[in-house]
JSON list of C-alpha atoms in Angstrom, two decimals:
[
{"chain": "A", "resi": 18, "resn": "MET", "atom": "CA", "xyz": [0.00, 0.00, 0.00]},
{"chain": "A", "resi": 19, "resn": "GLU", "atom": "CA", "xyz": [2.78, 2.44, 0.94]},
{"chain": "A", "resi": 20, "resn": "GLU", "atom": "CA", "xyz": [4.66, 1.75, -2.30]},
{"chain": "A", "resi": 21, "resn": "SER", "atom": "CA", "xyz": [1.57, 2.40, -4.44]},
{"chain": "A", "resi": 22, "resn": "MET", "atom": "CA", "xyz": [0.93, 5.66, -2.60]},
{"chain": "A", "resi": 23, "resn": "ARG", "atom": "CA", "xyz": [4.48, 6.80, -3.33]},
{"chain": "A", "resi": 24, "resn": "GLU", "atom": "CA", "xyz": [3.97, 6.14, -7.03]},
{"chain": "A", "resi": 25, "resn": "CYS", "atom": "CA", "xyz": [0.98, 8.51, -6.98]},
{"chain": "A", "resi": 26, "resn": "MET", "atom": "CA", "xyz": [2.79, 11.36, -5.23]},
{"chain": "A", "resi": 27, "resn": "ARG", "atom": "CA", "xyz": [3.86, 14.40, -7.20]},
{"chain": "A", "resi": 28, "resn": "LYS", "atom": "CA", "xyz": [6.17, 17.32, -6.47]},
{"chain": "A", "resi": 29, "resn": "LEU", "atom": "CA", "xyz": [6.01, 20.87, -7.77]},
{"chain": "A", "resi": 30, "resn": "ALA", "atom": "CA", "xyz": [8.82, 22.60, -9.64]},
{"chain": "A", "resi": 31, "resn": "LEU", "atom": "CA", "xyz": [9.58, 26.02, -11.06]},
{"chain": "A", "resi": 32, "resn": "TRP", "atom": "CA", "xyz": [9.58, 25.88, -14.87]},
{"chain": "A", "resi": 33, "resn": "HIS", "atom": "CA", "xyz": [11.16, 28.27, -17.35]},
{"chain": "A", "resi": 34, "resn": "THR", "atom": "CA", "xyz": [8.23, 29.02, -19.63]},
{"chain": "A", "resi": 35, "resn": "ARG", "atom": "CA", "xyz": [10.28, 30.00, -22.69]},
{"chain": "A", "resi": 36, "resn": "THR", "atom": "CA", "xyz": [12.23, 26.74, -22.79]},
{"chain": "A", "resi": 37, "resn": "PHE", "atom": "CA", "xyz": [9.54, 24.65, -21.08]},
{"chain": "A", "resi": 38, "resn": "LYS", "atom": "CA", "xyz": [12.11, 23.04, -18.78]},
{"chain": "A", "resi": 39, "resn": "PRO", "atom": "CA", "xyz": [12.01, 22.53, -15.01]},
{"chain": "A", "resi": 40, "resn": "ILE", "atom": "CA", "xyz": [14.61, 24.46, -13.00]},
{"chain": "A", "resi": 41, "resn": "MET", "atom": "CA", "xyz": [16.01, 22.12, -10.38]},
{"chain": "A", "resi": 42, "resn": "THR", "atom": "CA", "xyz": [18.95, 24.02, -8.85]},
{"chain": "A", "resi": 43, "resn": "HIS", "atom": "CA", "xyz": [20.22, 27.56, -8.38]},
{"chain": "A", "resi": 44, "resn": "ASP", "atom": "CA", "xyz": [22.98, 26.81, -10.90]},
{"chain": "A", "resi": 45, "resn": "GLU", "atom": "CA", "xyz": [20.22, 26.57, -13.51]},
{"chain": "A", "resi": 46, "resn": "LEU", "atom": "CA", "xyz": [18.19, 29.48, -12.13]},
{"chain": "A", "resi": 47, "resn": "GLU", "atom": "CA", "xyz": [20.94, 32.08, -11.67]},
{"chain": "A", "resi": 48, "resn": "PRO", "atom": "CA", "xyz": [21.75, 32.65, -15.40]},
{"chain": "A", "resi": 49, "resn": "ILE", "atom": "CA", "xyz": [18.03, 33.18, -16.07]},
{"chain": "A", "resi": 50, "resn": "MET", "atom": "CA", "xyz": [17.75, 35.62, -13.18]},
{"chain": "A", "resi": 51, "resn": "ALA", "atom": "CA", "xyz": [20.82, 37.50, -14.45]},
{"chain": "A", "resi": 52, "resn": "THR", "atom": "CA", "xyz": [19.04, 38.24, -17.74]},
{"chain": "A", "resi": 53, "resn": "LEU", "atom": "CA", "xyz": [16.24, 39.81, -15.67]},
{"chain": "A", "resi": 54, "resn": "GLY", "atom": "CA", "xyz": [18.61, 42.09, -13.74]},
{"chain": "A", "resi": 55, "resn": "PHE", "atom": "CA", "xyz": [19.01, 39.96, -10.60]},
{"chain": "A", "resi": 56, "resn": "LEU", "atom": "CA", "xyz": [22.30, 39.06, -8.93]},
{"chain": "A", "resi": 57, "resn": "GLY", "atom": "CA", "xyz": [22.50, 35.88, -6.87]},
{"chain": "A", "resi": 58, "resn": "LEU", "atom": "CA", "xyz": [23.82, 36.45, -3.34]},
{"chain": "A", "resi": 59, "resn": "PRO", "atom": "CA", "xyz": [25.82, 33.91, -1.31]},
{"chain": "A", "resi": 60, "resn": "PRO", "atom": "CA", "xyz": [23.60, 31.33, 0.41]},
{"chain": "A", "resi": 61, "resn": "SER", "atom": "CA", "xyz": [22.90, 31.93, 4.10]},
{"chain": "A", "resi": 62, "resn": "ALA", "atom": "CA", "xyz": [21.15, 29.94, 6.81]},
{"chain": "A", "resi": 63, "resn": "SER", "atom": "CA", "xyz": [17.79, 31.22, 7.97]},
{"chain": "A", "resi": 64, "resn": "PRO", "atom": "CA", "xyz": [17.53, 32.30, 11.63]},
{"chain": "A", "resi": 65, "resn": "GLY", "atom": "CA", "xyz": [16.85, 29.29, 13.84]},
{"chain": "A", "resi": 66, "resn": "GLY", "atom": "CA", "xyz": [17.09, 26.88, 10.92]},
{"chain": "A", "resi": 67, "resn": "SER", "atom": "CA", "xyz": [19.76, 24.67, 9.40]},
{"chain": "A", "resi": 68, "resn": "LEU", "atom": "CA", "xyz": [18.49, 25.05, 5.84]},
{"chain": "A", "resi": 69, "resn": "ALA", "atom": "CA", "xyz": [20.38, 27.50, 3.60]},
{"chain": "A", "resi": 70, "resn": "TRP", "atom": "CA", "xyz": [18.52, 30.00, 1.41]},
{"chain": "A", "resi": 71, "resn": "LYS", "atom": "CA", "xyz": [19.74, 31.96, -1.59]},
{"chain": "A", "resi": 72, "resn": "GLU", "atom": "CA", "xyz": [18.45, 35.47, -2.28]},
{"chain": "A", "resi": 73, "resn": "TYR", "atom": "CA", "xyz": [18.49, 37.50, -5.50]},
{"chain": "A", "resi": 74, "resn": "ALA", "atom": "CA", "xyz": [19.12, 41.24, -5.41]},
{"chain": "A", "resi": 75, "resn": "HIS", "atom": "CA", "xyz": [17.82, 43.36, -8.27]},
{"chain": "A", "resi": 76, "resn": "SER", "atom": "CA", "xyz": [20.06, 45.96, -9.92]},
{"chain": "A", "resi": 77, "resn": "SER", "atom": "CA", "xyz": [17.57, 48.68, -8.97]},
{"chain": "A", "resi": 78, "resn": "SER", "atom": "CA", "xyz": [18.15, 48.13, -5.23]},
{"chain": "A", "resi": 79, "resn": "SER", "atom": "CA", "xyz": [21.15, 48.32, -2.94]},
{"chain": "A", "resi": 80, "resn": "SER", "atom": "CA", "xyz": [22.97, 45.02, -2.60]},
{"chain": "A", "resi": 81, "resn": "SER", "atom": "CA", "xyz": [23.82, 45.81, 1.02]},
{"chain": "A", "resi": 82, "resn": "ALA", "atom": "CA", "xyz": [20.22, 46.12, 2.19]},
{"chain": "A", "resi": 83, "resn": "SER", "atom": "CA", "xyz": [18.35, 43.16, 3.62]},
{"chain": "A", "resi": 84, "resn": "SER", "atom": "CA", "xyz": [15.40, 43.94, 1.38]},
{"chain": "A", "resi": 85, "resn": "GLY", "atom": "CA", "xyz": [14.93, 45.66, -1.94]},
{"chain": "A", "resi": 86, "resn": "GLY", "atom": "CA", "xyz": [13.86, 49.20, -2.70]},
{"chain": "A", "resi": 87, "resn": "GLY", "atom": "CA", "xyz": [10.56, 50.37, -1.35]},
{"chain": "A", "resi": 88, "resn": "GLY", "atom": "CA", "xyz": [10.54, 47.63, 1.31]},
{"chain": "A", "resi": 89, "resn": "ARG", "atom": "CA", "xyz": [10.20, 44.89, -1.31]},
{"chain": "A", "resi": 90, "resn": "ALA", "atom": "CA", "xyz": [11.52, 41.54, -0.16]},
{"chain": "A", "resi": 91, "resn": "ARG", "atom": "CA", "xyz": [14.17, 39.90, -2.28]},
{"chain": "A", "resi": 92, "resn": "PRO", "atom": "CA", "xyz": [13.15, 36.75, -4.15]},
{"chain": "A", "resi": 93, "resn": "ARG", "atom": "CA", "xyz": [14.64, 33.72, -2.40]},
{"chain": "A", "resi": 94, "resn": "LEU", "atom": "CA", "xyz": [14.52, 29.94, -2.50]},
{"chain": "A", "resi": 95, "resn": "PRO", "atom": "CA", "xyz": [16.11, 27.11, -0.49]},
{"chain": "A", "resi": 96, "resn": "TYR", "atom": "CA", "xyz": [19.64, 26.15, -1.49]},
{"chain": "A", "resi": 97, "resn": "PRO", "atom": "CA", "xyz": [20.85, 24.21, -3.44]},
{"chain": "A", "resi": 98, "resn": "ARG", "atom": "CA", "xyz": [17.80, 22.36, -4.84]},
{"chain": "A", "resi": 99, "resn": "ILE", "atom": "CA", "xyz": [14.65, 24.26, -5.74]},
{"chain": "A", "resi": 100, "resn": "ASP", "atom": "CA", "xyz": [12.38, 21.39, -6.81]},
{"chain": "A", "resi": 101, "resn": "GLY", "atom": "CA", "xyz": [9.82, 19.82, -4.50]},
{"chain": "A", "resi": 102, "resn": "LEU", "atom": "CA", "xyz": [8.93, 23.00, -2.59]},
{"chain": "A", "resi": 103, "resn": "HIS", "atom": "CA", "xyz": [5.58, 24.11, -1.17]},
{"chain": "A", "resi": 104, "resn": "SER", "atom": "CA", "xyz": [3.34, 26.15, -3.47]},
{"chain": "A", "resi": 105, "resn": "TYR", "atom": "CA", "xyz": [3.55, 29.07, -0.98]},
{"chain": "A", "resi": 106, "resn": "THR", "atom": "CA", "xyz": [7.36, 29.09, -1.26]},
{"chain": "A", "resi": 107, "resn": "TYR", "atom": "CA", "xyz": [7.13, 29.27, -5.05]},
{"chain": "A", "resi": 108, "resn": "GLN", "atom": "CA", "xyz": [4.42, 31.90, -4.86]},
{"chain": "A", "resi": 109, "resn": "ALA", "atom": "CA", "xyz": [6.55, 34.11, -2.60]},
{"chain": "A", "resi": 110, "resn": "PHE", "atom": "CA", "xyz": [9.47, 33.79, -5.02]},
{"chain": "A", "resi": 111, "resn": "VAL", "atom": "CA", "xyz": [7.40, 34.60, -8.11]},
{"chain": "A", "resi": 112, "resn": "ASP", "atom": "CA", "xyz": [5.71, 37.50, -6.29]},
{"chain": "A", "resi": 113, "resn": "GLY", "atom": "CA", "xyz": [9.17, 38.83, -5.38]},
{"chain": "A", "resi": 114, "resn": "VAL", "atom": "CA", "xyz": [10.38, 38.68, -8.99]},
{"chain": "A", "resi": 115, "resn": "SER", "atom": "CA", "xyz": [7.15, 40.24, -10.24]},
{"chain": "A", "resi": 116, "resn": "SER", "atom": "CA", "xyz": [7.36, 43.13, -7.77]},
{"chain": "A", "resi": 117, "resn": "TYR", "atom": "CA", "xyz": [10.63, 44.28, -9.36]},
{"chain": "A", "resi": 118, "resn": "LEU", "atom": "CA", "xyz": [9.77, 43.58, -12.98]},
{"chain": "A", "resi": 119, "resn": "GLU", "atom": "CA", "xyz": [6.21, 44.91, -12.63]},
{"chain": "A", "resi": 120, "resn": "MET", "atom": "CA", "xyz": [4.87, 42.43, -15.17]},
{"chain": "A", "resi": 121, "resn": "CYS", "atom": "CA", "xyz": [1.14, 41.87, -15.46]},
{"chain": "A", "resi": 122, "resn": "ASP", "atom": "CA", "xyz": [1.65, 38.21, -16.36]},
{"chain": "A", "resi": 123, "resn": "ILE", "atom": "CA", "xyz": [4.77, 36.65, -14.82]},
{"chain": "A", "resi": 124, "resn": "SER", "atom": "CA", "xyz": [3.82, 33.26, -16.27]},
{"chain": "A", "resi": 125, "resn": "VAL", "atom": "CA", "xyz": [5.48, 34.25, -19.56]},
{"chain": "A", "resi": 126, "resn": "LEU", "atom": "CA", "xyz": [8.76, 33.84, -17.63]},
{"chain": "A", "resi": 127, "resn": "PHE", "atom": "CA", "xyz": [8.04, 31.27, -14.92]},
{"chain": "A", "resi": 128, "resn": "HIS", "atom": "CA", "xyz": [5.25, 28.92, -14.05]},
{"chain": "A", "resi": 129, "resn": "ILE", "atom": "CA", "xyz": [4.71, 26.22, -11.44]},
{"chain": "A", "resi": 130, "resn": "ARG", "atom": "CA", "xyz": [4.04, 22.70, -12.66]},
{"chain": "A", "resi": 131, "resn": "GLY", "atom": "CA", "xyz": [3.96, 19.29, -11.03]},
{"chain": "A", "resi": 132, "resn": "MET", "atom": "CA", "xyz": [6.07, 16.29, -11.93]},
{"chain": "A", "resi": 133, "resn": "PRO", "atom": "CA", "xyz": [6.52, 12.71, -10.70]},
{"chain": "A", "resi": 134, "resn": "LEU", "atom": "CA", "xyz": [8.95, 12.00, -7.88]},
{"chain": "A", "resi": 135, "resn": "HIS", "atom": "CA", "xyz": [12.31, 10.62, -8.94]},
{"chain": "A", "resi": 136, "resn": "ARG", "atom": "CA", "xyz": [13.46, 7.35, -7.43]},
{"chain": "A", "resi": 137, "resn": "LEU", "atom": "CA", "xyz": [16.10, 9.19, -5.37]},
{"chain": "A", "resi": 138, "resn": "ASP", "atom": "CA", "xyz": [13.40, 11.52, -4.02]},
{"chain": "A", "resi": 139, "resn": "LEU", "atom": "CA", "xyz": [11.94, 8.64, -2.04]},
{"chain": "A", "resi": 140, "resn": "TYR", "atom": "CA", "xyz": [14.86, 8.84, 0.40]},
{"chain": "A", "resi": 141, "resn": "LYS", "atom": "CA", "xyz": [13.97, 12.40, 1.42]},
{"chain": "A", "resi": 142, "resn": "LYS", "atom": "CA", "xyz": [11.43, 13.51, 3.99]},
{"chain": "A", "resi": 143, "resn": "TRP", "atom": "CA", "xyz": [8.22, 14.73, 2.38]},
{"chain": "A", "resi": 144, "resn": "ARG", "atom": "CA", "xyz": [5.05, 16.30, 3.73]},
{"chain": "A", "resi": 145, "resn": "ARG", "atom": "CA", "xyz": [1.67, 16.57, 2.06]},
{"chain": "A", "resi": 146, "resn": "MET", "atom": "CA", "xyz": [0.86, 19.96, 0.60]},
{"chain": "A", "resi": 147, "resn": "GLN", "atom": "CA", "xyz": [-2.44, 20.03, 2.48]},
{"chain": "A", "resi": 148, "resn": "GLU", "atom": "CA", "xyz": [-3.90, 17.99, 5.28]},
{"chain": "A", "resi": 149, "resn": "ASP", "atom": "CA", "xyz": [-6.28, 16.22, 2.91]},
{"chain": "A", "resi": 150, "resn": "GLU", "atom": "CA", "xyz": [-6.10, 13.78, 0.02]},
{"chain": "A", "resi": 151, "resn": "SER", "atom": "CA", "xyz": [-3.61, 15.87, -1.98]},
{"chain": "A", "resi": 152, "resn": "VAL", "atom": "CA", "xyz": [-1.03, 13.86, -3.92]},
{"chain": "A", "resi": 153, "resn": "PHE", "atom": "CA", "xyz": [1.34, 16.84, -3.99]},
{"chain": "A", "resi": 154, "resn": "VAL", "atom": "CA", "xyz": [4.16, 16.77, -1.46]},
{"chain": "A", "resi": 155, "resn": "TYR", "atom": "CA", "xyz": [7.00, 19.12, -0.53]},
{"chain": "A", "resi": 156, "resn": "ARG", "atom": "CA", "xyz": [10.40, 18.64, 1.08]},
{"chain": "A", "resi": 157, "resn": "GLU", "atom": "CA", "xyz": [10.25, 19.00, 4.84]},
{"chain": "A", "resi": 158, "resn": "GLY", "atom": "CA", "xyz": [11.80, 22.22, 6.12]},
{"chain": "A", "resi": 159, "resn": "THR", "atom": "CA", "xyz": [11.43, 24.25, 2.91]},
{"chain": "A", "resi": 160, "resn": "LEU", "atom": "CA", "xyz": [8.41, 26.31, 4.03]},
{"chain": "A", "resi": 161, "resn": "ASP", "atom": "CA", "xyz": [9.16, 29.02, 6.58]},
{"chain": "A", "resi": 162, "resn": "GLN", "atom": "CA", "xyz": [6.51, 30.15, 9.05]},
{"chain": "A", "resi": 163, "resn": "ALA", "atom": "CA", "xyz": [6.32, 33.76, 7.79]},
{"chain": "A", "resi": 164, "resn": "THR", "atom": "CA", "xyz": [5.58, 32.64, 4.22]},
{"chain": "A", "resi": 165, "resn": "TYR", "atom": "CA", "xyz": [3.00, 30.13, 5.41]},
{"chain": "A", "resi": 166, "resn": "ASN", "atom": "CA", "xyz": [1.25, 32.74, 7.55]},
{"chain": "A", "resi": 167, "resn": "LEU", "atom": "CA", "xyz": [1.14, 35.30, 4.71]},
{"chain": "A", "resi": 168, "resn": "TYR", "atom": "CA", "xyz": [-0.23, 33.09, 1.95]},
{"chain": "A", "resi": 169, "resn": "HIS", "atom": "CA", "xyz": [-2.39, 30.81, 4.06]},
{"chain": "A", "resi": 170, "resn": "LEU", "atom": "CA", "xyz": [-4.12, 33.84, 5.57]},
{"chain": "A", "resi": 171, "resn": "HIS", "atom": "CA", "xyz": [-4.82, 35.22, 2.07]},
{"chain": "A", "resi": 172, "resn": "ARG", "atom": "CA", "xyz": [-6.22, 31.88, 0.95]},
{"chain": "A", "resi": 173, "resn": "ARG", "atom": "CA", "xyz": [-8.48, 31.48, 3.97]},
{"chain": "A", "resi": 174, "resn": "GLY", "atom": "CA", "xyz": [-9.63, 35.06, 3.59]},
{"chain": "A", "resi": 175, "resn": "GLY", "atom": "CA", "xyz": [-10.82, 34.42, 0.05]},
{"chain": "A", "resi": 176, "resn": "GLY", "atom": "CA", "xyz": [-7.92, 36.18, -1.67]},
{"chain": "A", "resi": 177, "resn": "GLY", "atom": "CA", "xyz": [-7.46, 33.59, -4.36]},
{"chain": "A", "resi": 178, "resn": "SER", "atom": "CA", "xyz": [-8.19, 30.04, -5.36]},
{"chain": "A", "resi": 179, "resn": "ASN", "atom": "CA", "xyz": [-8.82, 27.26, -2.89]},
{"chain": "A", "resi": 180, "resn": "SER", "atom": "CA", "xyz": [-6.62, 24.96, -4.92]},
{"chain": "A", "resi": 181, "resn": "GLY", "atom": "CA", "xyz": [-3.34, 26.17, -3.38]},
{"chain": "A", "resi": 182, "resn": "ASP", "atom": "CA", "xyz": [-1.38, 23.64, -5.42]},
{"chain": "A", "resi": 183, "resn": "GLY", "atom": "CA", "xyz": [-1.31, 22.60, -9.07]},
{"chain": "A", "resi": 184, "resn": "ASP", "atom": "CA", "xyz": [-2.30, 19.89, -11.48]},
{"chain": "A", "resi": 185, "resn": "TYR", "atom": "CA", "xyz": [0.80, 18.17, -12.87]},
{"chain": "A", "resi": 186, "resn": "ILE", "atom": "CA", "xyz": [-0.18, 18.77, -16.51]},
{"chain": "A", "resi": 187, "resn": "ASN", "atom": "CA", "xyz": [-2.50, 21.69, -17.05]},
{"chain": "A", "resi": 188, "resn": "VAL", "atom": "CA", "xyz": [-1.84, 24.28, -14.33]},
{"chain": "A", "resi": 189, "resn": "LYS", "atom": "CA", "xyz": [0.27, 27.43, -14.62]},
{"chain": "A", "resi": 190, "resn": "MET", "atom": "CA", "xyz": [0.96, 30.11, -12.05]},
{"chain": "A", "resi": 191, "resn": "TYR", "atom": "CA", "xyz": [-0.85, 33.14, -13.40]},
{"chain": "A", "resi": 192, "resn": "TYR", "atom": "CA", "xyz": [-0.66, 36.70, -12.10]},
{"chain": "A", "resi": 193, "resn": "GLY", "atom": "CA", "xyz": [-2.96, 38.97, -14.02]},
{"chain": "A", "resi": 194, "resn": "SER", "atom": "CA", "xyz": [-4.89, 40.98, -11.45]},
{"chain": "A", "resi": 195, "resn": "GLY", "atom": "CA", "xyz": [-2.01, 43.18, -10.32]},
{"chain": "A", "resi": 196, "resn": "ASP", "atom": "CA", "xyz": [-3.18, 42.98, -6.72]},
{"chain": "A", "resi": 197, "resn": "GLY", "atom": "CA", "xyz": [-0.40, 40.65, -5.59]},
{"chain": "A", "resi": 198, "resn": "ASN", "atom": "CA", "xyz": [-2.77, 37.78, -4.86]},
{"chain": "A", "resi": 199, "resn": "GLY", "atom": "CA", "xyz": [-1.75, 35.11, -7.33]},
{"chain": "A", "resi": 200, "resn": "SER", "atom": "CA", "xyz": [-4.06, 32.28, -8.27]},
{"chain": "A", "resi": 201, "resn": "LEU", "atom": "CA", "xyz": [-3.52, 28.98, -9.98]},
{"chain": "A", "resi": 202, "resn": "VAL", "atom": "CA", "xyz": [-5.45, 29.03, -13.22]},
{"chain": "A", "resi": 203, "resn": "ILE", "atom": "CA", "xyz": [-6.49, 25.81, -14.91]},
{"chain": "A", "resi": 204, "resn": "ARG", "atom": "CA", "xyz": [-5.75, 26.00, -18.62]},
{"chain": "A", "resi": 205, "resn": "ASP", "atom": "CA", "xyz": [-6.98, 23.63, -21.25]},
{"chain": "A", "resi": 206, "resn": "LYS", "atom": "CA", "xyz": [-4.00, 21.88, -22.82]},
{"chain": "A", "resi": 207, "resn": "GLY", "atom": "CA", "xyz": [-3.55, 23.04, -26.39]},
{"chain": "A", "resi": 208, "resn": "ASN", "atom": "CA", "xyz": [-5.81, 26.04, -25.91]},
{"chain": "A", "resi": 209, "resn": "SER", "atom": "CA", "xyz": [-4.32, 29.46, -25.13]},
{"chain": "A", "resi": 210, "resn": "ALA", "atom": "CA", "xyz": [-7.53, 30.79, -23.61]},
{"chain": "A", "resi": 211, "resn": "PRO", "atom": "CA", "xyz": [-7.73, 30.27, -19.82]},
{"chain": "A", "resi": 212, "resn": "VAL", "atom": "CA", "xyz": [-10.74, 28.53, -18.37]},
{"chain": "A", "resi": 213, "resn": "SER", "atom": "CA", "xyz": [-12.96, 31.13, -16.75]},
{"chain": "A", "resi": 214, "resn": "CYS", "atom": "CA", "xyz": [-13.34, 29.41, -13.39]},
{"chain": "A", "resi": 215, "resn": "LEU", "atom": "CA", "xyz": [-10.93, 28.19, -10.75]},
{"chain": "A", "resi": 216, "resn": "VAL", "atom": "CA", "xyz": [-11.42, 24.65, -9.50]},
{"chain": "A", "resi": 217, "resn": "PRO", "atom": "CA", "xyz": [-10.19, 23.01, -6.29]},
{"chain": "A", "resi": 218, "resn": "LEU", "atom": "CA", "xyz": [-7.22, 20.68, -6.58]},
{"chain": "A", "resi": 219, "resn": "LYS", "atom": "CA", "xyz": [-9.29, 17.69, -5.49]},
{"chain": "A", "resi": 220, "resn": "ASP", "atom": "CA", "xyz": [-11.53, 18.16, -8.53]},
{"chain": "A", "resi": 221, "resn": "ILE", "atom": "CA", "xyz": [-8.70, 17.78, -11.05]},
{"chain": "A", "resi": 222, "resn": "ILE", "atom": "CA", "xyz": [-6.90, 14.78, -9.56]},
{"chain": "A", "resi": 223, "resn": "LEU", "atom": "CA", "xyz": [-8.18, 11.54, -11.08]}
]
């Protein structure tokens, strides 16, 4: 039973939309970020945690400040691997990039998409994305409390979709409202027009 459940589990990853390839490490992400005006900073451990995080400073802000211009937080992700993270962690990163680039649709650069677990992934500690029947899991320790509080509060308050995660084929992270509350939009494969309604994750998992 446990083995069959593992075969059903999926992880999320940050994908480069233009090349349609998943970005698994900062070595792959940093050259892309450089073309957008971001400089990768040395990894540092988060306060009270053993996990290292890598931040990206934009050329429009001071590299010595702990946050960007105008109080904007720098985009950051766990180091060195950036696959298998919680949807909130990805959302915070994409929101951070979008706040500097001021793009109405950041999904032309990045989107979040699910993928099967690799055999070596089974030796890591995983947690379910939600306390329900979700098949999406994330690596333990890669979701900090501040990020969870921010995005979970928005979701519970009705500021976005109830899905919270993504379908491993047809879901892209889409930011079109400009209000900073991103939603996961279900798109019909092969059709560029987004479906008009948002559906819960449980309704798209067969």
